Coordinates of C-alpha atoms in Angstrom, one line a residue:
M1 CA 12.9 14.4 -11.8
S2 CA 16.2 15.0 -10.0
S3 CA 19.1 15.6 -12.2
G4 CA 20.9 12.4 -11.1
K5 CA 18.1 9.9 -12.0
Y6 CA 19.3 6.9 -13.9
I7 CA 17.2 6.0 -17.0
G8 CA 17.4 3.5 -19.7
N9 CA 15.8 0.6 -21.5
K10 CA 14.3 -2.2 -19.4
I11 CA 16.6 -4.9 -18.1
V12 CA 15.1 -7.7 -16.1
S13 CA 17.5 -9.2 -13.6
P14 CA 17.7 -13.0 -13.1
S15 CA 16.4 -12.6 -9.5
L16 CA 13.2 -11.3 -10.9
S17 CA 12.6 -14.1 -13.4
C18 CA 10.3 -16.0 -11.1
L19 CA 8.1 -13.0 -10.6
C20 CA 7.8 -12.5 -14.3
D21 CA 6.9 -16.2 -14.8
K22 CA 4.3 -15.9 -12.1
S23 CA 2.8 -12.7 -13.6
Q24 CA 2.6 -14.5 -17.0
V25 CA 0.6 -17.4 -15.3
Q26 CA -1.7 -14.9 -13.7
Y27 CA -2.1 -13.1 -17.0
A28 CA -3.1 -16.4 -18.6
N29 CA -5.6 -17.0 -15.8
R30 CA -7.1 -13.5 -16.2
R31 CA -7.5 -14.0 -20.0
I32 CA -9.9 -16.9 -19.4
S33 CA -11.7 -15.3 -16.4
A34 CA -14.5 -12.8 -16.2
D35 CA -14.9 -10.0 -18.7
L36 CA -14.1 -7.4 -16.1
S37 CA -10.6 -8.9 -15.5
R38 CA -9.9 -9.0 -19.3
R39 CA -10.9 -5.4 -19.6
G40 CA -8.8 -4.5 -16.5
F41 CA -5.7 -6.0 -18.1
V42 CA -6.2 -4.4 -21.5
T43 CA -6.9 -0.9 -20.1
G44 CA -4.1 -1.2 -17.5
M45 CA -1.6 -2.1 -20.2
A46 CA -2.8 0.8 -22.3
A47 CA -2.5 3.1 -19.4
S48 CA 1.0 1.9 -18.6
M49 CA 2.2 2.4 -22.2
L50 CA 0.5 5.8 -22.6
S51 CA 2.0 7.1 -19.4
L52 CA 5.5 6.6 -21.0
V53 CA 4.6 8.9 -23.9
L54 CA 2.4 11.5 -22.1
P55 CA 4.7 13.3 -19.8
G56 CA 2.1 15.8 -18.8
L57 CA 0.4 13.1 -16.7
S58 CA 3.2 13.3 -14.2
Q59 CA 5.1 16.2 -12.6
A60 CA 8.1 13.9 -12.7
Q61 CA 7.7 13.5 -16.5
S62 CA 7.5 9.7 -16.5
T63 CA 10.3 7.8 -18.3
L64 CA 11.3 4.2 -18.6
P65 CA 12.4 2.7 -15.3
P66 CA 16.2 2.7 -14.7
N67 CA 18.6 0.0 -15.6
A68 CA 19.9 -2.2 -12.9
P69 CA 23.4 -1.0 -12.0
A70 CA 26.0 -2.8 -14.1
K71 CA 28.2 -3.4 -11.1
P72 CA 27.5 -4.0 -7.4
V73 CA 26.9 -0.7 -5.5
L74 CA 29.0 0.0 -2.4
F75 CA 27.6 2.6 0.0
T76 CA 30.0 4.2 2.4
N77 CA 30.1 7.1 4.9
F78 CA 26.5 6.8 6.1
R79 CA 24.5 6.4 9.3
L80 CA 22.1 3.5 9.3
F81 CA 18.5 3.1 10.5
D82 CA 17.9 -0.5 9.8
G83 CA 14.1 -0.4 10.4
K84 CA 14.3 -2.1 13.8
S85 CA 16.9 -0.4 16.1
P86 CA 15.9 2.8 17.9
K87 CA 19.4 4.2 17.4
L88 CA 21.5 4.9 14.3
R89 CA 24.5 2.8 13.6
D90 CA 27.8 4.3 12.4
G91 CA 31.0 3.2 10.8
L92 CA 29.4 0.8 8.3
Y93 CA 29.5 -0.1 4.6
M94 CA 26.8 -1.8 2.6
V95 CA 26.9 -3.7 -0.7
V96 CA 23.9 -4.1 -3.0
E97 CA 24.1 -6.8 -5.7
G98 CA 21.2 -7.2 -8.1
N99 CA 18.1 -6.5 -6.1
T100 CA 19.5 -7.6 -2.8
I101 CA 21.6 -6.3 0.1
S102 CA 24.6 -8.8 0.0
Q103 CA 26.7 -7.3 2.8
I104 CA 26.5 -4.9 5.7
G105 CA 29.9 -4.7 7.4
Q106 CA 31.7 -2.7 10.1
G107 CA 34.6 -0.5 9.1
Q108 CA 36.0 -0.3 5.6
P109 CA 35.4 -3.0 2.9
A110 CA 38.3 -5.1 1.9
S111 CA 38.1 -3.8 -1.6
S112 CA 36.0 -1.5 -3.7
E113 CA 37.3 -2.9 -7.0
G114 CA 34.6 -3.8 -9.5
K115 CA 32.0 -1.8 -7.5
T116 CA 30.2 1.6 -8.0
V117 CA 31.0 3.5 -4.8
V118 CA 28.5 5.9 -3.4
D119 CA 29.8 8.2 -0.7
C120 CA 26.7 9.2 1.3
G121 CA 28.4 12.2 3.1
G122 CA 27.3 11.2 6.6
K123 CA 23.6 11.2 5.7
V124 CA 21.1 8.6 7.0
I125 CA 20.2 5.5 5.1
M126 CA 16.9 3.9 6.0
P127 CA 14.5 1.3 4.5
G128 CA 12.0 2.4 1.9
M129 CA 8.7 3.1 3.6
I130 CA 5.6 1.0 3.3
D131 CA 2.0 2.3 3.2
M132 CA -0.4 -0.4 4.4
H133 CA -3.6 1.3 3.2
W134 CA -3.2 2.9 -0.2
H135 CA -5.5 2.9 -3.2
M136 CA -3.4 3.1 -6.3
L137 CA -6.4 3.8 -8.6
L138 CA -8.3 6.1 -6.3
A139 CA -5.7 8.2 -4.6
S140 CA -5.3 11.1 -7.1
L141 CA -8.6 11.5 -8.9
P142 CA -11.7 13.2 -7.5
I143 CA -14.5 10.8 -6.7
Q144 CA -16.7 12.3 -9.3
V145 CA -14.1 11.6 -12.0
V146 CA -13.5 8.0 -10.8
L147 CA -17.3 7.3 -10.9
Q148 CA -17.9 8.9 -14.2
S149 CA -14.8 8.3 -16.3
D150 CA -13.8 5.4 -18.5
I151 CA -11.7 3.0 -16.4
T152 CA -8.9 3.5 -18.9
F153 CA -8.5 7.1 -17.7
V154 CA -8.4 5.9 -14.1
H155 CA -5.6 3.5 -15.0
L156 CA -3.7 6.3 -16.7
A157 CA -3.9 8.5 -13.7
A158 CA -2.8 5.6 -11.5
S159 CA 0.2 4.9 -13.6
A160 CA 1.4 8.5 -13.3
E161 CA 0.7 8.5 -9.6
A162 CA 2.7 5.3 -9.1
E163 CA 6.0 7.0 -9.9
R164 CA 5.2 9.9 -7.6
T165 CA 4.4 7.5 -4.8
L166 CA 7.8 5.9 -5.2
L167 CA 9.6 9.2 -5.3
R168 CA 7.9 10.2 -2.0
G169 CA 9.9 7.3 -0.4
F170 CA 7.1 4.7 -0.4
T171 CA 8.7 1.7 -2.1
T172 CA 5.9 -0.7 -1.2
V173 CA 2.2 -0.3 -0.8
R174 CA -0.6 -2.7 0.2
D175 CA -3.5 -1.7 -2.1
A176 CA -6.6 -1.8 0.0
G177 CA -9.1 -2.2 -2.9
G178 CA -9.2 -1.7 -6.6
P179 CA -8.3 -3.5 -9.9
T180 CA -4.5 -3.0 -9.6
F181 CA -3.4 -6.3 -11.0
A182 CA -2.3 -4.9 -14.4
L183 CA -0.5 -2.0 -12.8
K184 CA 1.4 -4.3 -10.5
Q185 CA 2.4 -6.5 -13.5
A186 CA 3.6 -3.4 -15.4
I187 CA 5.8 -2.3 -12.5
D188 CA 7.2 -5.7 -11.7
S189 CA 8.1 -6.4 -15.3
G190 CA 10.0 -3.1 -15.6
M191 CA 7.5 -1.4 -17.9
L192 CA 6.6 1.4 -15.4
S193 CA 8.1 3.0 -12.3
G194 CA 6.3 2.6 -9.1
P195 CA 6.2 0.9 -5.7
R196 CA 5.8 -2.8 -5.1
I197 CA 2.1 -3.6 -4.8
Y198 CA 0.3 -6.1 -2.6
P199 CA -3.2 -6.1 -4.4
S200 CA -6.4 -6.9 -2.6
G201 CA -8.5 -6.7 -5.8
A202 CA -12.2 -5.7 -5.6
M203 CA -13.5 -4.4 -2.3
I204 CA -16.1 -7.0 -1.3
T205 CA -19.2 -5.5 0.2
T206 CA -22.9 -6.1 0.7
T207 CA -25.9 -4.5 -0.9
G208 CA -25.9 -1.0 0.6
G209 CA -22.5 -1.4 2.2
H210 CA -19.5 0.9 2.0
G211 CA -18.4 0.9 -1.6
D212 CA -21.9 0.3 -3.1
F213 CA -22.0 3.5 -5.1
R214 CA -24.8 2.2 -7.5
P215 CA -27.4 4.8 -8.3
L216 CA -30.9 3.9 -7.1
T217 CA -31.9 3.4 -10.8
D218 CA -29.8 0.2 -10.7
L219 CA -32.1 -1.3 -8.1
P220 CA -33.5 -3.9 -7.8
R221 CA -30.6 -6.1 -8.9
E222 CA -32.0 -8.8 -11.1
G223 CA -30.7 -11.5 -13.5
G224 CA -27.1 -11.2 -12.4
H225 CA -26.8 -7.6 -13.7
L226 CA -23.5 -6.0 -12.7
S227 CA -23.0 -2.3 -12.2
Q228 CA -20.1 -0.5 -13.9
P229 CA -17.8 -0.5 -10.8
E230 CA -18.4 -4.2 -10.5
R231 CA -17.6 -4.8 -14.1
D232 CA -14.4 -2.7 -13.8
G233 CA -13.3 -4.9 -10.8
A234 CA -13.4 -2.1 -8.2
V235 CA -16.2 -3.5 -6.1
A236 CA -17.8 -6.9 -5.7
I237 CA -21.2 -7.3 -4.0
A238 CA -22.0 -10.5 -2.0
D239 CA -25.0 -11.1 0.2
T240 CA -24.7 -14.8 1.1
E241 CA -21.9 -17.1 2.3
D242 CA -21.6 -18.7 -1.1
E243 CA -21.4 -15.4 -2.9
V244 CA -18.6 -14.3 -0.4
R245 CA -16.6 -17.4 -1.2
L246 CA -17.1 -16.9 -5.0
R247 CA -16.0 -13.2 -4.9
V248 CA -13.0 -14.0 -2.7
R249 CA -11.9 -16.7 -5.2
E250 CA -12.4 -14.4 -8.1
Q251 CA -9.8 -12.0 -6.6
F252 CA -7.3 -14.8 -6.0
I253 CA -7.4 -16.1 -9.5
Q254 CA -6.5 -12.5 -10.7
G255 CA -3.5 -12.3 -8.3
A256 CA -4.8 -10.9 -5.0
T257 CA -2.3 -11.3 -2.1
Q258 CA -5.0 -10.7 0.6
I259 CA -8.7 -9.9 0.6
K260 CA -10.5 -6.7 1.6
L261 CA -14.1 -6.9 3.0
M262 CA -16.3 -4.0 4.2
G263 CA -17.5 -4.7 7.7
S264 CA -19.2 -1.4 8.4
G265 CA -20.3 1.8 6.8
G266 CA -17.8 4.3 5.5
V267 CA -17.3 8.1 5.1
S268 CA -17.4 8.4 1.3
T269 CA -20.4 6.2 0.5
P270 CA -23.4 8.5 1.0
R271 CA -26.0 5.8 2.0
S272 CA -23.8 3.8 4.4
P273 CA -23.8 5.2 8.0
L274 CA -20.8 4.4 10.0
D275 CA -22.8 2.3 12.6
M276 CA -24.3 -0.1 10.0
L277 CA -23.2 -3.7 10.0
T278 CA -22.7 -5.5 6.7
F279 CA -21.6 -9.1 6.7
T280 CA -22.7 -11.6 9.4
E281 CA -20.1 -13.4 11.4
R282 CA -20.7 -16.5 9.3
Q283 CA -20.2 -14.6 6.1
L284 CA -17.0 -13.1 7.4
R285 CA -15.8 -16.5 8.5
A286 CA -16.5 -17.8 5.0
A287 CA -14.0 -15.2 3.6
V288 CA -11.5 -16.0 6.3
E289 CA -11.7 -19.8 5.6
T290 CA -11.4 -19.3 1.8
A291 CA -8.4 -17.0 2.2
A292 CA -6.8 -19.5 4.5
D293 CA -7.3 -22.1 1.8
W294 CA -5.2 -19.9 -0.4
G295 CA -2.6 -19.4 2.3
T296 CA -3.3 -15.8 3.2
Y297 CA -5.6 -13.5 5.2
V298 CA -8.5 -11.1 5.2
L299 CA -8.5 -7.4 6.2
V300 CA -11.8 -5.8 7.1
H301 CA -12.8 -2.1 6.9
T302 CA -14.6 -1.3 10.1
Y303 CA -15.0 1.6 12.6
T304 CA -17.3 0.7 15.4
P305 CA -16.9 -1.7 18.4
E306 CA -19.7 -4.0 17.2
S307 CA -18.2 -4.4 13.7
V308 CA -14.6 -4.9 15.0
Q309 CA -15.8 -7.5 17.5
R310 CA -17.8 -9.4 14.9
S311 CA -14.7 -9.4 12.6
V312 CA -12.4 -10.6 15.4
A313 CA -14.9 -13.3 16.3
A314 CA -14.8 -14.5 12.7
G315 CA -11.0 -14.9 12.8
V316 CA -10.1 -11.8 10.7
G317 CA -6.4 -11.2 10.8
C318 CA -6.3 -7.5 10.2
I319 CA -8.7 -4.8 11.3
E320 CA -8.6 -1.6 9.2
H321 CA -9.4 1.8 10.8
A322 CA -11.3 1.0 14.1
H323 CA -11.3 4.7 15.1
L324 CA -14.4 4.2 17.3
M325 CA -13.3 1.1 19.2
D326 CA -13.6 0.9 23.0
D327 CA -11.6 -0.7 25.7
K328 CA -13.4 -4.0 25.5
T329 CA -12.8 -4.2 21.8
A330 CA -9.1 -3.4 22.1
A331 CA -8.8 -6.1 24.7
M332 CA -10.5 -8.6 22.4
M333 CA -8.1 -7.7 19.6
A334 CA -5.1 -8.2 21.8
K335 CA -6.3 -11.6 23.0
S336 CA -6.9 -12.7 19.4
G337 CA -3.6 -11.4 18.0
A338 CA -5.4 -9.5 15.2
W339 CA -3.5 -6.6 13.7
L340 CA -4.7 -3.0 13.8
S341 CA -3.9 -1.2 10.5
T342 CA -5.0 2.4 10.9
Q343 CA -4.5 6.0 10.0
P344 CA -3.7 9.1 12.1
F345 CA -6.6 11.2 10.9
L346 CA -6.6 14.5 12.7
S347 CA -8.6 17.0 10.7
T348 CA -10.2 17.8 7.4
A349 CA -6.7 18.6 6.1
D350 CA -6.2 14.8 5.9
V351 CA -9.2 14.2 3.6
A352 CA -10.5 15.4 0.2
P353 CA -13.3 18.0 0.3
L354 CA -16.4 16.5 1.9
A355 CA -20.1 17.3 1.5
G356 CA -23.4 16.1 2.9
P357 CA -23.3 13.2 5.5
A358 CA -19.6 12.6 4.9
V359 CA -18.8 15.8 6.9
E360 CA -20.3 14.5 10.1
K361 CA -19.0 11.0 9.6
F362 CA -15.4 12.1 9.1
A363 CA -15.7 14.4 12.2
E364 CA -16.8 11.3 14.2
V365 CA -13.7 9.4 12.9
T366 CA -11.2 12.1 13.7
A367 CA -12.8 12.6 17.2
G368 CA -11.9 8.9 17.9
T369 CA -8.3 8.9 16.6
D370 CA -6.7 9.9 19.9
N371 CA -8.5 7.4 22.0
M372 CA -7.9 4.6 19.4
Y373 CA -4.1 5.0 19.5
K374 CA -4.1 5.3 23.3
L375 CA -6.1 2.0 23.5
A376 CA -3.7 0.4 21.1
R377 CA -0.7 1.3 23.3
K378 CA -2.5 0.3 26.5
H379 CA -3.3 -3.2 25.2
G380 CA -0.1 -3.7 23.2
L381 CA -1.8 -4.1 19.9
K382 CA 0.2 -4.8 16.7
V383 CA -0.2 -1.5 14.9
A384 CA 0.5 -0.9 11.3
F385 CA 0.7 2.5 9.5
G386 CA -1.2 3.6 6.4
T387 CA -2.6 6.8 5.0
D388 CA -5.9 5.9 3.1
I389 CA -5.5 9.1 1.0
L390 CA -8.3 9.3 -1.5
F391 CA -9.6 11.4 -4.4
S392 CA -7.1 14.2 -4.4
R393 CA -3.8 14.8 -6.3
E394 CA -2.9 17.5 -3.7
L395 CA -3.5 15.2 -0.8
T396 CA -1.2 12.5 -2.1
T397 CA 1.7 14.9 -1.5
R398 CA 0.9 14.6 2.2
Q399 CA 1.7 10.9 2.3
G400 CA 4.9 11.5 4.4
K401 CA 3.1 14.3 6.4
M402 CA 0.6 11.7 7.6
L403 CA 3.5 9.8 9.1
T404 CA 4.5 12.8 11.2
H405 CA 1.1 12.8 12.8
L406 CA 2.2 9.7 14.8
K407 CA 4.4 12.0 16.9
R408 CA 1.4 12.5 19.2
W409 CA 1.6 8.9 20.4
Y410 CA 5.0 7.5 19.3
S411 CA 8.6 8.6 19.2
P412 CA 10.1 9.3 15.8
A413 CA 11.9 5.9 16.0
E414 CA 8.7 4.1 16.9
A415 CA 6.9 5.8 14.0
L416 CA 9.7 4.9 11.5
E417 CA 9.8 1.3 12.7
M418 CA 6.0 1.1 12.2
A419 CA 6.3 2.4 8.6
T420 CA 9.1 0.0 7.8
S421 CA 9.8 -3.3 9.6
T422 CA 6.4 -3.5 11.4
N423 CA 4.5 -3.0 8.2
G424 CA 6.9 -5.6 6.6
Q425 CA 5.8 -8.1 9.2
L426 CA 2.1 -7.6 8.3
L427 CA 2.9 -7.9 4.6
A428 CA 4.4 -11.3 5.3
L429 CA 1.0 -12.6 6.5
S430 CA 0.2 -13.0 2.8
G431 CA 2.2 -16.3 3.1
E432 CA 1.8 -18.4 0.0
R433 CA 0.5 -15.5 -2.0
N434 CA 3.4 -13.2 -1.2
P435 CA 4.9 -12.1 -4.5
Y436 CA 8.1 -10.7 -2.8
P437 CA 9.5 -13.4 -0.6
R438 CA 12.6 -11.6 0.6
K439 CA 12.4 -9.3 3.7
L440 CA 10.9 -5.8 3.2
G441 CA 11.1 -2.8 5.6
V442 CA 14.5 -3.7 6.9
L443 CA 18.1 -3.2 5.8
E444 CA 20.0 -6.4 6.5
Q445 CA 21.9 -9.0 4.6
G446 CA 19.5 -10.9 2.2
A447 CA 16.7 -8.2 2.3
Y448 CA 15.5 -6.4 -0.8
A449 CA 17.5 -3.3 -1.7
D450 CA 14.7 -0.8 -1.1
L451 CA 16.3 2.2 0.6
L452 CA 16.3 5.9 1.1
L453 CA 19.1 8.4 1.8
V454 CA 17.8 11.2 4.0
D455 CA 19.5 14.6 4.2
G456 CA 19.2 14.9 8.0
N457 CA 18.3 12.6 10.9
P458 CA 14.7 11.4 10.8
L459 CA 15.0 9.8 14.2
E460 CA 15.4 13.3 15.6
N461 CA 13.3 15.1 13.0
L462 CA 10.5 13.0 11.5
D463 CA 9.3 16.1 9.6
L464 CA 12.1 15.6 7.1
L465 CA 10.0 12.9 5.5
A466 CA 7.1 15.3 4.9
N467 CA 9.3 17.0 2.2
P468 CA 10.7 14.2 0.2
E469 CA 11.5 16.3 -2.9
Q470 CA 14.0 18.2 -0.8
N471 CA 15.2 15.7 1.8
L472 CA 15.4 12.4 0.0
R473 CA 18.7 12.3 -1.9
I474 CA 18.4 8.7 -3.0
V475 CA 15.4 6.5 -3.7
M476 CA 16.4 2.9 -4.5
K477 CA 14.0 0.1 -5.1
D478 CA 14.9 -3.4 -6.1
G479 CA 18.5 -2.4 -6.3
K480 CA 17.8 0.4 -8.9
F481 CA 18.3 4.1 -8.5
Y482 CA 15.0 5.9 -9.2
K483 CA 16.4 9.1 -7.7
N484 CA 20.1 9.9 -7.0
T485 CA 21.2 13.5 -6.5
L486 CA 24.7 12.3 -5.3
K487 CA 27.7 11.8 -7.6
A488 CA 28.8 8.1 -7.7

């Protein structure tokens, strides 16, 4: 950890009380739900607690999250990227009270009395970044370990990785599949350091679809028997409209903010070719309608034109990946208003070591990346940024590096806007299920105080964010300093 990191016993601010109440209700619901959710809570809590006393799990040597500052924090002498403007603003001051930005003013504040003053030395303040396709439980462990280990160990690794994710400058993530409800609760309640999490819950797929890692010895599926990944809450298999509705509702009663479905094959599942189609349009629509009943939306994993078009026809609000889409498909997305949430995969440096069919499948994905972004620009699609880093502790350190790949198609200002305010707009689609009702991804009065202080100008040099340990001087989330190398 940086020498200036604030630590201390947990203090829950009044502004967070509604979130704690909500998490307690969700906990009560989980306690009376399926066995997999009860087990997920117990193991998640154990993981959270153990991470506090096993510093070897984290390079940062996990500690209790910091106290909220005792006094309002006054930032002075900085340049501001607010998440929306393509240019920096100078001559400002900013006041953080509790977990919220209470003032951004021009010139000098009327008084600094009663405030902790932070002189930023002319450095750039920007919003905390948002990763729209992150897997908290799957990011840092090899796939063999995930499939063969007790789920408790997977939760332990995730709790350690959560703090590292936050210190890389990603103050919010949308988890695109996995039983992260307990981890989210531990972070929100101040038990553990980590980013805000928008959980999707189990990845819902069909028999043989992407995410169905069952060994052939588990076939045929009879008498409602669930595989271990299903019992752990990582995957849910549904093969009829009614099953889709059931699995979607199961995620919501555990606290999902949006729902993830698999619409095509994937790279890491050995027996699901990219071109395969999983759910029918009616089955996809069943998920969309059920999510709408809960006031939120569905995201669908899909690569090919056929699977994207089927998802859009079913009313899906967010398409994930789509690296193989064509011009007709991009035009259809633009007309529907669907979001494209995708990743700038360029080479095998962006993925954990591959073997077998996965090698050719990933090569096909990377070959389509350039055309996908060009089509997105041509048709004016709403594009969100995510990384989808999986199964490698080493790769997780490249989270910021992945953002720099966007320079091939976007200016640094456009890339930063995508990773902050644009991603914040997509998060807001969770509507009634949104656990964080204030604005994210922007720095303005009334927004959450999630911010970074960058040593250099990322609007001129986006590569600064690829080295967060050196170039991020402050990481603040929810008004708390998780990293501060400046003297107040």
